[in-house]
């Protein structure tokens, strides 16, 4: 990897630790200094399943972010949908979000967030049986609404069908440039598989199609510091 090459980084679990509270995953000072260092040498993107609103709260606006699993590019000039029907899915999510209280009453511990182009239910506070019922419910909601069910780390989500990090990254790959892609969750596997020529890094345990592995976000940060040092 050298100056001008590309770096695509997942956020939760890759750059910051996974936490049971999804609302407070702010980038700390060390992370910002790493991202700034990378941004000076490399063509860098954060690629996340998070909403635009979350990423604007967690990170300063100077970074390029691909949000909602690849549906939306955030830039300092504004948001650019990367798929044709984005606004239709926003409306679908807004109408599902109207059922927030009903869903919270049906599934004890469920925390539902409208990602404005996705719906996520955080399941950290739920017992296993209730999560199972929630999955069934969300599966039927997906069928009714035309959204896609996605089961991640302690989240049950509805995401825009067909959207995935792999295709999103491919849109931004530059011919003749090396790329590093890192991530910790199932959606990142889609990025690894669709970019098998890249330097792919799995963060944490579990099966993977990535070529390399680091144990956690701290080792990932060390690797990124090394990348800056060598550039
Ligand atoms: O693509 P990512 O940057 O990894 O984002 C994917 C999901 O991130 C959030 O959930 C994950 O992080 C939470 C905070 O650590 C954690 O509570 C949750 O269990 C994780 O799955 C976010 O809430 C989801 O909407 C994103 O899809």
PDB file of N, CA and C in Angstrom, residues 4-9 35 38-39 42-48 55 59-67 72-78 172 174:
ATOM      1  N   UNK A   4      -2.138   7.381  -2.127  1.00  0.00           N
ATOM      2  CA  UNK A   4      -3.113   7.335  -3.219  1.00  0.00           C
ATOM      3  C   UNK A   4      -3.897   6.035  -3.284  1.00  0.00           C
ATOM      4  N   UNK A   5      -3.392   4.986  -2.625  1.00  0.00           N
ATOM      5  CA  UNK A   5      -4.164   3.741  -2.584  1.00  0.00           C
ATOM      6  C   UNK A   5      -5.391   3.937  -1.693  1.00  0.00           C
ATOM      7  N   UNK A   6      -6.287   2.957  -1.719  1.00  0.00           N
ATOM      8  CA  UNK A   6      -7.597   3.165  -1.090  1.00  0.00           C
ATOM      9  C   UNK A   6      -7.797   2.355   0.189  1.00  0.00           C
ATOM     10  N   UNK A   7      -8.537   2.947   1.129  1.00  0.00           N
ATOM     11  CA  UNK A   7      -8.802   2.288   2.406  1.00  0.00           C
ATOM     12  C   UNK A   7     -10.302   2.409   2.688  1.00  0.00           C
ATOM     13  N   UNK A   8     -10.959   1.260   2.887  1.00  0.00           N
ATOM     14  CA  UNK A   8     -12.397   1.227   3.168  1.00  0.00           C
ATOM     15  C   UNK A   8     -12.589   0.578   4.541  1.00  0.00           C
ATOM     16  N   UNK A   9     -13.096   1.337   5.496  1.00  0.00           N
ATOM     17  CA  UNK A   9     -13.155   0.852   6.879  1.00  0.00           C
ATOM     18  C   UNK A   9     -14.579   0.838   7.413  1.00  0.00           C
ATOM     19  N   UNK A  35      -7.525   8.494  11.640  1.00  0.00           N
ATOM     20  CA  UNK A  35      -8.270   8.759  10.399  1.00  0.00           C
ATOM     21  C   UNK A  35      -7.676   9.956   9.653  1.00  0.00           C
ATOM     22  N   UNK A  38      -4.510   8.760   7.969  1.00  0.00           N
ATOM     23  CA  UNK A  38      -4.821   7.938   6.788  1.00  0.00           C
ATOM     24  C   UNK A  38      -5.312   8.817   5.645  1.00  0.00           C
ATOM     25  N   UNK A  39      -6.172   9.770   5.999  1.00  0.00           N
ATOM     26  CA  UNK A  39      -6.774  10.637   4.984  1.00  0.00           C
ATOM     27  C   UNK A  39      -5.746  11.472   4.240  1.00  0.00           C
ATOM     28  N   UNK A  42      -4.012   8.377   1.983  1.00  0.00           N
ATOM     29  CA  UNK A  42      -4.827   7.403   1.231  1.00  0.00           C
ATOM     30  C   UNK A  42      -6.178   8.001   0.866  1.00  0.00           C
ATOM     31  N   UNK A  43      -6.847   7.324  -0.081  1.00  0.00           N
ATOM     32  CA  UNK A  43      -8.206   7.684  -0.476  1.00  0.00           C
ATOM     33  C   UNK A  43      -9.120   6.864   0.453  1.00  0.00           C
ATOM     34  N   UNK A  44      -9.635   7.526   1.489  1.00  0.00           N
ATOM     35  CA  UNK A  44     -10.254   6.772   2.591  1.00  0.00           C
ATOM     36  C   UNK A  44     -11.769   6.982   2.685  1.00  0.00           C
ATOM     37  N   UNK A  45     -12.472   5.871   2.944  1.00  0.00           N
ATOM     38  CA  UNK A  45     -13.921   5.902   3.161  1.00  0.00           C
ATOM     39  C   UNK A  45     -14.257   5.081   4.414  1.00  0.00           C
ATOM     40  N   UNK A  46     -15.220   5.570   5.181  1.00  0.00           N
ATOM     41  CA  UNK A  46     -15.835   4.746   6.224  1.00  0.00           C
ATOM     42  C   UNK A  46     -17.063   4.121   5.569  1.00  0.00           C
ATOM     43  N   UNK A  47     -17.224   2.799   5.692  1.00  0.00           N
ATOM     44  CA  UNK A  47     -18.345   2.105   5.050  1.00  0.00           C
ATOM     45  C   UNK A  47     -19.140   1.394   6.147  1.00  0.00           C
ATOM     46  N   UNK A  48     -20.353   1.861   6.400  1.00  0.00           N
ATOM     47  CA  UNK A  48     -21.057   1.423   7.603  1.00  0.00           C
ATOM     48  C   UNK A  48     -22.543   1.143   7.365  1.00  0.00           C
ATOM     49  N   UNK A  55     -23.777   8.810  11.979  1.00  0.00           N
ATOM     50  CA  UNK A  55     -22.388   9.076  11.589  1.00  0.00           C
ATOM     51  C   UNK A  55     -22.048  10.552  11.713  1.00  0.00           C
ATOM     52  N   UNK A  59     -18.807  11.311  14.083  1.00  0.00           N
ATOM     53  CA  UNK A  59     -17.577  11.724  13.375  1.00  0.00           C
ATOM     54  C   UNK A  59     -17.714  13.155  12.876  1.00  0.00           C
ATOM     55  N   UNK A  60     -16.638  13.936  12.871  1.00  0.00           N
ATOM     56  CA  UNK A  60     -16.693  15.257  12.228  1.00  0.00           C
ATOM     57  C   UNK A  60     -16.953  15.095  10.726  1.00  0.00           C
ATOM     58  N   UNK A  61     -17.468  16.146  10.080  1.00  0.00           N
ATOM     59  CA  UNK A  61     -17.914  16.002   8.681  1.00  0.00           C
ATOM     60  C   UNK A  61     -16.803  15.905   7.647  1.00  0.00           C
ATOM     61  N   UNK A  62     -15.535  15.957   8.081  1.00  0.00           N
ATOM     62  CA  UNK A  62     -14.468  15.993   7.074  1.00  0.00           C
ATOM     63  C   UNK A  62     -14.187  14.634   6.416  1.00  0.00           C
ATOM     64  N   UNK A  63     -14.797  13.556   6.936  1.00  0.00           N
ATOM     65  CA  UNK A  63     -14.531  12.233   6.351  1.00  0.00           C
ATOM     66  C   UNK A  63     -15.627  11.848   5.370  1.00  0.00           C
ATOM     67  N   UNK A  64     -15.228  11.053   4.362  1.00  0.00           N
ATOM     68  CA  UNK A  64     -16.257  10.528   3.450  1.00  0.00           C
ATOM     69  C   UNK A  64     -16.817   9.253   4.049  1.00  0.00           C
ATOM     70  N   UNK A  65     -18.148   9.195   4.125  1.00  0.00           N
ATOM     71  CA  UNK A  65     -18.807   8.043   4.750  1.00  0.00           C
ATOM     72  C   UNK A  65     -19.817   7.464   3.770  1.00  0.00           C
ATOM     73  N   UNK A  66     -19.787   6.138   3.608  1.00  0.00           N
ATOM     74  CA  UNK A  66     -20.833   5.429   2.870  1.00  0.00           C
ATOM     75  C   UNK A  66     -21.701   4.788   3.942  1.00  0.00           C
ATOM     76  N   UNK A  67     -22.961   5.229   4.049  1.00  0.00           N
ATOM     77  CA  UNK A  67     -23.828   4.788   5.157  1.00  0.00           C
ATOM     78  C   UNK A  67     -24.903   3.828   4.666  1.00  0.00           C
ATOM     79  N   UNK A  72     -26.046   5.229   0.746  1.00  0.00           N
ATOM     80  CA  UNK A  72     -25.942   6.694   0.807  1.00  0.00           C
ATOM     81  C   UNK A  72     -24.491   7.124   1.016  1.00  0.00           C
ATOM     82  N   UNK A  73     -24.038   8.078   0.194  1.00  0.00           N
ATOM     83  CA  UNK A  73     -22.705   8.655   0.400  1.00  0.00           C
ATOM     84  C   UNK A  73     -22.869   9.988   1.121  1.00  0.00           C
ATOM     85  N   UNK A  74     -22.188  10.144   2.249  1.00  0.00           N
ATOM     86  CA  UNK A  74     -22.229  11.420   2.972  1.00  0.00           C
ATOM     87  C   UNK A  74     -20.949  12.184   2.636  1.00  0.00           C
ATOM     88  N   UNK A  75     -21.119  13.423   2.284  1.00  0.00           N
ATOM     89  CA  UNK A  75     -19.937  14.248   2.043  1.00  0.00           C
ATOM     90  C   UNK A  75     -20.165  15.575   2.756  1.00  0.00           C
ATOM     91  N   UNK A  76     -19.124  16.396   2.817  1.00  0.00           N
ATOM     92  CA  UNK A  76     -19.311  17.690   3.482  1.00  0.00           C
ATOM     93  C   UNK A  76     -20.294  18.570   2.705  1.00  0.00           C
ATOM     94  N   UNK A  77     -20.540  18.224   1.427  1.00  0.00           N
ATOM     95  CA  UNK A  77     -21.509  19.021   0.627  1.00  0.00           C
ATOM     96  C   UNK A  77     -22.929  18.465   0.720  1.00  0.00           C
ATOM     97  N   UNK A  78     -23.108  17.307   1.371  1.00  0.00           N
ATOM     98  CA  UNK A  78     -24.468  16.755   1.482  1.00  0.00           C
ATOM     99  C   UNK A  78     -24.499  15.265   1.181  1.00  0.00           C
ATOM    100  N   UNK A 172     -16.515   2.778  -5.874  1.00  0.00           N
ATOM    101  CA  UNK A 172     -15.497   3.796  -5.558  1.00  0.00           C
ATOM    102  C   UNK A 172     -14.063   3.294  -5.762  1.00  0.00           C
ATOM    103  N   UNK A 174     -10.669   2.481  -7.559  1.00  0.00           N
ATOM    104  CA  UNK A 174      -9.980   3.128  -8.681  1.00  0.00           C
ATOM    105  C   UNK A 174      -9.091   2.115  -9.374  1.00  0.00           C
TER     106      UNK A 174
END
